[in-house]
Amino acid sequence: MAPDAGSFEVWTSDTPVTYLQVGPVSGAYSGDISFGALVLEEDAITPLEDATERSYRYVFDFLDRTGFKEPIRFWNYLTAITGDEQGVERYRRFNTGRHRAFMARLNQPVPPAASCLGGENGVSVIYFLAAREAARAIENPRQISAYEYPPIYGPTSPSFSRASAHGPNLFISGTASIVGHETRHHGDVQAQLAETMENLRVLAEAAGHLGQPGKWAVKTYLRDPAYWEGVERAVRKLFGASAEILHLRADICRTDLLLEIEACHLPEA
Ligand code: 3EB
């Protein structure tokens, strides 16, 4: 279906849901999973790393309160993601703040799956899924782990795994045209799409989820909305005709990336 301004994302549960608010985090939980969301509050004088660290500490307060202590998947939507703030790119500042909060509060050997995208309007938002037990982290053999990126991308490497496997479900992080740690195919959207699909294929395969029954839910982040038809074809070719696809206009956290794609596989949905 063509993208439109009314598209949105809904998580549902087969079991009763309890809603709650912990500090600035609005959330809900059912039997084995919790969901939370908050606005990353910014003001004119607080550096983004400090605002980010504070927001992530609120997330961990929510996890402690609910007992769903282990984050398994984060989404970060950051206004002006590659914009400058006092001489340092905002995504770099974000990475520093997230890392600080994880160092202080995350009790996992590696961080869970994530996406981090930008737009030019509105506030920055973080939302997440959490559980009682940590997910299994899966890396992509074609890519260096993001948390081990060299410092050319910023003083603090991005804290995320390429995918989280939790119970029967797989959560694939935002995936782009990166091999090793480098962006491939500058300015060539077709080649970036092919490289991105190969990264997704290898990850889904490594996780043992490729070709398995169940629902694939895919979100695409496109620097130019005009990309959507070609991207949709490629996504259906890999994940099947029944994949649920949401196309979003977004800025990617590297200015040379033209698109990014994430996916969930919910075998029992
Ligand atoms: C990459 O592979 C592309 O900082 O949370 C993808 C997924 C990306 C998550 C994040 C960044 C993040 O490096 C960017």
mmCIF file of C-alpha atoms and ligand atoms in Angstrom:
data_model
loop_
_atom_site.group_PDB
_atom_site.id
_atom_site.type_symbol
_atom_site.label_atom_id
_atom_site.label_comp_id
_atom_site.label_asym_id
_atom_site.label_seq_id
_atom_site.Cartn_x
_atom_site.Cartn_y
_atom_site.Cartn_z
ATOM 1 C CA MET A 1 0.000 0.000 0.000
ATOM 2 C CA ALA A 2 1.179 3.523 -0.669
ATOM 3 C CA PRO A 3 2.577 5.336 2.346
ATOM 4 C CA ASP A 4 0.357 8.009 3.846
ATOM 5 C CA ALA A 5 0.337 10.315 6.818
ATOM 6 C CA GLY A 6 -2.152 8.071 8.672
ATOM 7 C CA SER A 7 0.111 5.015 8.938
ATOM 8 C CA PHE A 8 0.980 3.949 12.448
ATOM 9 C CA GLU A 9 2.230 1.042 14.479
ATOM 10 C CA VAL A 10 0.179 -0.980 16.978
ATOM 11 C CA TRP A 11 1.350 -3.697 19.365
ATOM 12 C CA THR A 12 -1.400 -6.012 20.590
ATOM 13 C CA SER A 13 -1.546 -8.768 23.190
ATOM 14 C CA ASP A 14 -3.639 -11.930 23.559
ATOM 15 C CA THR A 15 -3.524 -11.634 27.345
ATOM 16 C CA PRO A 16 -4.836 -8.836 29.615
ATOM 17 C CA VAL A 17 -2.812 -5.611 29.547
ATOM 18 C CA THR A 18 -1.987 -3.379 32.518
ATOM 19 C CA TYR A 19 -1.229 0.260 31.761
ATOM 20 C CA LEU A 20 1.008 2.419 33.901
ATOM 21 C CA GLN A 21 3.109 5.554 34.039
ATOM 22 C CA VAL A 22 6.519 5.639 35.720
ATOM 23 C CA GLY A 23 7.959 9.146 35.700
ATOM 24 C CA PRO A 24 7.833 10.322 32.075
ATOM 25 C CA VAL A 25 7.498 6.767 30.717
ATOM 26 C CA SER A 26 4.024 5.676 29.594
ATOM 27 C CA GLY A 27 3.807 1.936 29.311
ATOM 28 C CA ALA A 28 1.920 -1.292 29.431
ATOM 29 C CA TYR A 29 2.632 -4.929 30.166
ATOM 30 C CA SER A 30 0.996 -8.288 29.774
ATOM 31 C CA GLY A 31 2.173 -11.796 30.654
ATOM 32 C CA ASP A 32 5.680 -11.842 29.323
ATOM 33 C CA ILE A 33 6.423 -8.499 27.710
ATOM 34 C CA SER A 34 6.279 -4.801 28.472
ATOM 35 C CA PHE A 35 6.200 -1.748 26.245
ATOM 36 C CA GLY A 36 7.110 1.821 27.131
ATOM 37 C CA ALA A 37 7.532 5.189 25.461
ATOM 38 C CA LEU A 38 8.755 8.639 26.453
ATOM 39 C CA VAL A 39 9.590 11.965 24.961
ATOM 40 C CA LEU A 40 13.285 12.791 25.141
ATOM 41 C CA GLU A 41 12.935 16.173 26.814
ATOM 42 C CA GLU A 42 15.305 18.764 25.428
ATOM 43 C CA ASP A 43 15.856 22.394 26.301
ATOM 44 C CA ALA A 44 18.106 25.118 24.999
ATOM 45 C CA ILE A 45 20.930 24.576 27.459
ATOM 46 C CA THR A 46 21.099 20.829 28.178
ATOM 47 C CA PRO A 47 23.578 18.988 25.924
ATOM 48 C CA LEU A 48 21.880 16.116 24.084
ATOM 49 C CA GLU A 49 24.126 13.522 25.757
ATOM 50 C CA ASP A 50 22.815 14.644 29.154
ATOM 51 C CA ALA A 51 19.176 14.685 28.001
ATOM 52 C CA THR A 52 19.638 11.237 26.457
ATOM 53 C CA GLU A 53 21.279 9.763 29.541
ATOM 54 C CA ARG A 54 18.459 11.148 31.699
ATOM 55 C CA SER A 55 15.801 9.676 29.400
ATOM 56 C CA TYR A 56 17.439 6.255 29.392
ATOM 57 C CA ARG A 57 17.720 6.330 33.177
ATOM 58 C CA TYR A 58 13.940 6.896 33.247
ATOM 59 C CA VAL A 59 13.581 3.843 31.010
ATOM 60 C CA PHE A 60 15.528 1.750 33.529
ATOM 61 C CA ASP A 61 13.392 3.132 36.365
ATOM 62 C CA PHE A 62 10.343 1.870 34.436
ATOM 63 C CA LEU A 63 11.988 -1.545 33.946
ATOM 64 C CA ASP A 64 12.825 -1.792 37.656
ATOM 65 C CA ARG A 65 9.301 -0.817 38.680
ATOM 66 C CA THR A 66 7.554 -3.281 36.368
ATOM 67 C CA GLY A 67 9.934 -6.194 36.950
ATOM 68 C CA PHE A 68 10.437 -6.495 33.209
ATOM 69 C CA LYS A 69 14.054 -5.638 33.792
ATOM 70 C CA GLU A 70 15.592 -6.598 30.478
ATOM 71 C CA PRO A 71 15.180 -4.318 27.454
ATOM 72 C CA ILE A 72 15.009 -6.391 24.280
ATOM 73 C CA ARG A 73 14.399 -3.756 21.572
ATOM 74 C CA PHE A 74 14.717 0.051 21.406
ATOM 75 C CA TRP A 75 13.469 2.568 18.836
ATOM 76 C CA ASN A 76 14.954 6.054 18.911
ATOM 77 C CA TYR A 77 13.496 8.889 16.829
ATOM 78 C CA LEU A 78 15.723 11.893 17.133
ATOM 79 C CA THR A 79 14.918 15.319 15.749
ATOM 80 C CA ALA A 80 17.688 16.719 13.534
ATOM 81 C CA ILE A 81 19.707 13.539 14.034
ATOM 82 C CA THR A 82 22.712 14.605 11.977
ATOM 83 C CA GLY A 83 22.395 18.262 12.873
ATOM 84 C CA ASP A 84 25.124 20.121 14.681
ATOM 85 C CA GLU A 85 24.899 20.999 18.371
ATOM 86 C CA GLN A 86 27.693 23.257 19.614
ATOM 87 C CA GLY A 87 30.189 21.741 17.197
ATOM 88 C CA VAL A 88 29.290 18.075 17.772
ATOM 89 C CA GLU A 89 26.770 16.082 15.716
ATOM 90 C CA ARG A 90 23.606 15.285 17.624
ATOM 91 C CA TYR A 91 23.746 11.521 16.867
ATOM 92 C CA ARG A 92 27.249 11.421 18.372
ATOM 93 C CA ARG A 93 26.017 13.171 21.501
ATOM 94 C CA PHE A 94 23.066 10.762 21.650
ATOM 95 C CA ASN A 95 25.450 7.786 21.490
ATOM 96 C CA THR A 96 27.459 9.131 24.401
ATOM 97 C CA GLY A 97 24.374 9.614 26.562
ATOM 98 C CA ARG A 98 22.895 6.207 25.737
ATOM 99 C CA HIS A 99 26.234 4.542 26.450
ATOM 100 C CA ARG A 100 26.526 6.254 29.834
ATOM 101 C CA ALA A 101 23.058 5.086 30.893
ATOM 102 C CA PHE A 102 23.759 1.535 29.697
ATOM 103 C CA MET A 103 27.071 1.462 31.587
ATOM 104 C CA ALA A 104 25.235 2.526 34.732
ATOM 105 C CA ARG A 105 22.072 0.439 34.451
ATOM 106 C CA LEU A 106 22.141 -2.280 31.733
ATOM 107 C CA ASN A 107 22.820 -5.732 33.170
ATOM 108 C CA GLN A 108 23.498 -7.424 29.847
ATOM 109 C CA PRO A 109 26.875 -8.264 28.316
ATOM 110 C CA VAL A 110 25.894 -6.498 25.060
ATOM 111 C CA PRO A 111 23.106 -4.025 24.313
ATOM 112 C CA PRO A 112 19.852 -5.174 22.662
ATOM 113 C CA ALA A 113 18.626 -4.474 19.129
ATOM 114 C CA ALA A 114 17.719 -0.888 18.198
ATOM 115 C CA SER A 115 16.895 1.580 15.492
ATOM 116 C CA CYS A 116 17.863 5.241 15.522
ATOM 117 C CA LEU A 117 16.368 7.552 12.915
ATOM 118 C CA GLY A 118 15.653 11.206 12.491
ATOM 119 C CA GLY A 119 13.055 13.599 11.254
ATOM 120 C CA GLU A 120 12.933 17.353 10.942
ATOM 121 C CA ASN A 121 9.723 17.958 12.886
ATOM 122 C CA GLY A 122 8.470 17.431 16.395
ATOM 123 C CA VAL A 123 10.020 16.065 19.547
ATOM 124 C CA SER A 124 12.457 13.204 19.955
ATOM 125 C CA VAL A 125 10.954 9.930 21.174
ATOM 126 C CA ILE A 126 12.249 6.664 22.606
ATOM 127 C CA TYR A 127 10.125 3.523 22.820
ATOM 128 C CA PHE A 128 11.003 -0.041 23.733
ATOM 129 C CA LEU A 129 10.010 -3.601 24.479
ATOM 130 C CA ALA A 130 11.265 -5.346 27.604
ATOM 131 C CA ALA A 131 10.943 -8.752 29.209
ATOM 132 C CA ARG A 132 11.837 -10.668 32.362
ATOM 133 C CA GLU A 133 14.696 -12.399 30.608
ATOM 134 C CA ALA A 134 17.209 -10.830 28.264
ATOM 135 C CA ALA A 135 17.104 -11.559 24.563
ATOM 136 C CA ARG A 136 19.853 -13.457 22.801
ATOM 137 C CA ALA A 137 21.976 -11.015 20.797
ATOM 138 C CA ILE A 138 22.733 -11.896 17.198
ATOM 139 C CA GLU A 139 25.441 -10.230 15.115
ATOM 140 C CA ASN A 140 25.867 -10.009 11.352
ATOM 141 C CA PRO A 141 28.992 -11.780 10.041
ATOM 142 C CA ARG A 142 29.175 -9.169 7.239
ATOM 143 C CA GLN A 143 29.359 -6.277 9.692
ATOM 144 C CA ILE A 144 31.515 -5.228 12.610
ATOM 145 C CA SER A 145 29.430 -5.032 15.772
ATOM 146 C CA ALA A 146 28.156 -1.460 16.072
ATOM 147 C CA TYR A 147 29.389 -1.277 19.665
ATOM 148 C CA GLU A 148 32.877 -1.960 18.260
ATOM 149 C CA TYR A 149 32.813 0.646 15.482
ATOM 150 C CA PRO A 150 36.090 2.585 15.273
ATOM 151 C CA PRO A 151 36.032 6.161 16.663
ATOM 152 C CA ILE A 152 35.756 7.766 13.192
ATOM 153 C CA TYR A 153 31.964 7.660 13.744
ATOM 154 C CA GLY A 154 32.190 9.416 17.084
ATOM 155 C CA PRO A 155 33.895 9.093 20.469
ATOM 156 C CA THR A 156 31.274 6.587 21.668
ATOM 157 C CA SER A 157 30.238 3.639 19.520
ATOM 158 C CA PRO A 158 26.491 3.040 19.056
ATOM 159 C CA SER A 159 25.092 0.697 21.727
ATOM 160 C CA PHE A 160 23.026 -1.882 19.861
ATOM 161 C CA SER A 161 23.127 -5.470 18.643
ATOM 162 C CA ARG A 162 22.174 -6.371 15.073
ATOM 163 C CA ALA A 163 19.235 -8.463 16.292
ATOM 164 C CA SER A 164 17.549 -9.701 19.469
ATOM 165 C CA ALA A 165 15.990 -13.162 19.667
ATOM 166 C CA HIS A 166 13.440 -13.448 22.447
ATOM 167 C CA GLY A 167 11.384 -16.621 22.837
ATOM 168 C CA PRO A 168 10.076 -17.436 19.375
ATOM 169 C CA ASN A 169 10.395 -13.808 18.223
ATOM 170 C CA LEU A 170 13.160 -12.077 16.313
ATOM 171 C CA PHE A 171 13.757 -8.324 16.330
ATOM 172 C CA ILE A 172 16.146 -7.134 13.619
ATOM 173 C CA SER A 173 17.735 -3.727 14.201
ATOM 174 C CA GLY A 174 17.709 -0.943 11.665
ATOM 175 C CA THR A 175 19.856 -2.330 8.855
ATOM 176 C CA ALA A 176 21.565 -0.353 6.124
ATOM 177 C CA SER A 177 24.154 -0.539 3.366
ATOM 178 C CA ILE A 178 27.095 -1.049 5.697
ATOM 179 C CA VAL A 179 29.738 -3.738 5.245
ATOM 180 C CA GLY A 180 32.383 -4.042 7.944
ATOM 181 C CA HIS A 181 31.850 -0.586 9.393
ATOM 182 C CA GLU A 182 31.777 1.384 6.133
ATOM 183 C CA THR A 183 28.886 2.747 4.119
ATOM 184 C CA ARG A 184 28.764 1.130 0.672
ATOM 185 C CA HIS A 185 27.398 2.577 -2.586
ATOM 186 C CA HIS A 186 27.356 6.314 -1.903
ATOM 187 C CA GLY A 187 24.533 8.001 -3.816
ATOM 188 C CA ASP A 188 23.268 4.758 -5.425
ATOM 189 C CA VAL A 189 19.904 3.833 -3.933
ATOM 190 C CA GLN A 190 19.476 0.591 -5.918
ATOM 191 C CA ALA A 191 22.864 -0.710 -4.801
ATOM 192 C CA GLN A 192 22.253 0.407 -1.192
ATOM 193 C CA LEU A 193 18.926 -1.429 -1.263
ATOM 194 C CA ALA A 194 20.558 -4.624 -2.561
ATOM 195 C CA GLU A 195 23.311 -4.445 0.071
ATOM 196 C CA THR A 196 20.762 -3.779 2.808
ATOM 197 C CA MET A 197 18.640 -6.763 1.725
ATOM 198 C CA GLU A 198 21.743 -8.967 1.753
ATOM 199 C CA ASN A 199 22.498 -7.829 5.324
ATOM 200 C CA LEU A 200 18.902 -8.615 6.334
ATOM 201 C CA ARG A 201 19.028 -12.003 4.613
ATOM 202 C CA VAL A 202 22.280 -13.006 6.309
ATOM 203 C CA LEU A 203 20.989 -11.868 9.718
ATOM 204 C CA ALA A 204 17.629 -13.622 9.423
ATOM 205 C CA GLU A 205 19.467 -16.731 8.228
ATOM 206 C CA ALA A 206 22.006 -16.574 11.081
ATOM 207 C CA ALA A 207 19.105 -16.334 13.526
ATOM 208 C CA GLY A 208 17.420 -19.371 11.961
ATOM 209 C CA HIS A 209 14.272 -17.424 11.063
ATOM 210 C CA LEU A 210 14.501 -17.192 7.281
ATOM 211 C CA GLY A 211 11.798 -19.188 5.494
ATOM 212 C CA GLN A 212 10.062 -20.042 8.771
ATOM 213 C CA PRO A 213 6.300 -19.623 9.148
ATOM 214 C CA GLY A 214 4.784 -16.679 10.994
ATOM 215 C CA LYS A 215 4.395 -12.971 10.464
ATOM 216 C CA TRP A 216 7.125 -10.610 9.269
ATOM 217 C CA ALA A 217 6.519 -6.974 10.156
ATOM 218 C CA VAL A 218 8.896 -4.637 8.361
ATOM 219 C CA LYS A 219 9.507 -0.932 8.731
ATOM 220 C CA THR A 220 11.445 0.987 6.117
ATOM 221 C CA TYR A 221 13.059 4.381 6.619
ATOM 222 C CA LEU A 222 13.495 6.260 3.349
ATOM 223 C CA ARG A 223 15.393 9.489 2.854
ATOM 224 C CA ASP A 224 13.181 10.080 -0.203
ATOM 225 C CA PRO A 225 9.575 8.782 -0.183
ATOM 226 C CA ALA A 226 9.940 8.038 -3.907
ATOM 227 C CA TYR A 227 12.020 4.960 -3.024
ATOM 228 C CA TRP A 228 9.039 3.112 -1.563
ATOM 229 C CA GLU A 229 7.923 1.006 -4.530
ATOM 230 C CA GLY A 230 11.314 -0.526 -5.262
ATOM 231 C CA VAL A 231 11.921 -1.070 -1.566
ATOM 232 C CA GLU A 232 8.528 -2.758 -1.169
ATOM 233 C CA ARG A 233 9.324 -5.199 -3.998
ATOM 234 C CA ALA A 234 12.682 -6.104 -2.454
ATOM 235 C CA VAL A 235 11.164 -6.576 1.015
ATOM 236 C CA ARG A 236 8.420 -8.871 -0.305
ATOM 237 C CA LYS A 237 10.970 -10.884 -2.271
ATOM 238 C CA LEU A 238 12.940 -11.624 0.910
ATOM 239 C CA PHE A 239 10.226 -11.847 3.561
ATOM 240 C CA GLY A 240 7.275 -13.011 1.457
ATOM 241 C CA ALA A 241 4.092 -11.541 0.016
ATOM 242 C CA SER A 242 2.343 -11.586 3.408
ATOM 243 C CA ALA A 243 4.886 -9.293 5.106
ATOM 244 C CA GLU A 244 3.329 -6.273 6.803
ATOM 245 C CA ILE A 245 5.251 -3.211 5.637
ATOM 246 C CA LEU A 246 5.274 0.354 6.922
ATOM 247 C CA HIS A 247 7.221 2.917 4.899
ATOM 248 C CA LEU A 248 8.393 6.042 6.709
ATOM 249 C CA ARG A 249 10.213 9.124 5.481
ATOM 250 C CA ALA A 250 13.264 9.548 7.687
ATOM 251 C CA ASP A 251 16.772 10.826 8.012
ATOM 252 C CA ILE A 252 19.329 8.090 8.555
ATOM 253 C CA CYS A 253 22.055 8.564 11.158
ATOM 254 C CA ARG A 254 24.804 8.703 8.514
ATOM 255 C CA THR A 255 24.268 11.357 5.853
ATOM 256 C CA ASP A 256 25.543 8.966 3.163
ATOM 257 C CA LEU A 257 22.854 6.344 3.882
ATOM 258 C CA LEU A 258 19.719 6.619 1.738
ATOM 259 C CA LEU A 259 17.604 4.009 3.488
ATOM 260 C CA GLU A 260 17.410 1.699 6.478
ATOM 261 C CA ILE A 261 15.130 -1.301 7.097
ATOM 262 C CA GLU A 262 14.122 -3.129 10.287
ATOM 263 C CA ALA A 263 12.044 -6.264 10.757
ATOM 264 C CA CYS A 264 10.293 -8.389 13.382
ATOM 265 C CA HIS A 265 9.473 -12.037 12.938
ATOM 266 C CA LEU A 266 6.593 -13.205 15.143
ATOM 267 C CA PRO A 267 6.238 -16.940 14.405
ATOM 268 C CA GLU A 268 3.108 -17.439 16.501
ATOM 269 C CA ALA A 269 1.265 -14.281 15.466
HETATM 270 C C1 3EB B 1 24.286 1.138 11.393
HETATM 271 O O1 3EB B 1 24.217 -0.048 11.060
HETATM 272 C C2 3EB B 1 23.197 2.041 10.885
HETATM 273 O O2 3EB B 1 22.310 3.883 16.944
HETATM 274 O O3 3EB B 1 20.665 2.636 17.636
HETATM 275 C C3 3EB B 1 21.140 1.199 12.907
HETATM 276 C C4 3EB B 1 20.424 0.686 13.989
HETATM 277 C C5 3EB B 1 21.915 2.324 13.076
HETATM 278 C C6 3EB B 1 20.520 1.299 15.257
HETATM 279 C C7 3EB B 1 21.436 3.024 16.757
HETATM 280 C C8 3EB B 1 22.009 2.923 14.342
HETATM 281 C C9 3EB B 1 21.318 2.413 15.415
HETATM 282 O O4 3EB B 1 25.218 1.609 12.043
HETATM 283 C C10 3EB B 1 22.667 2.926 11.935
#
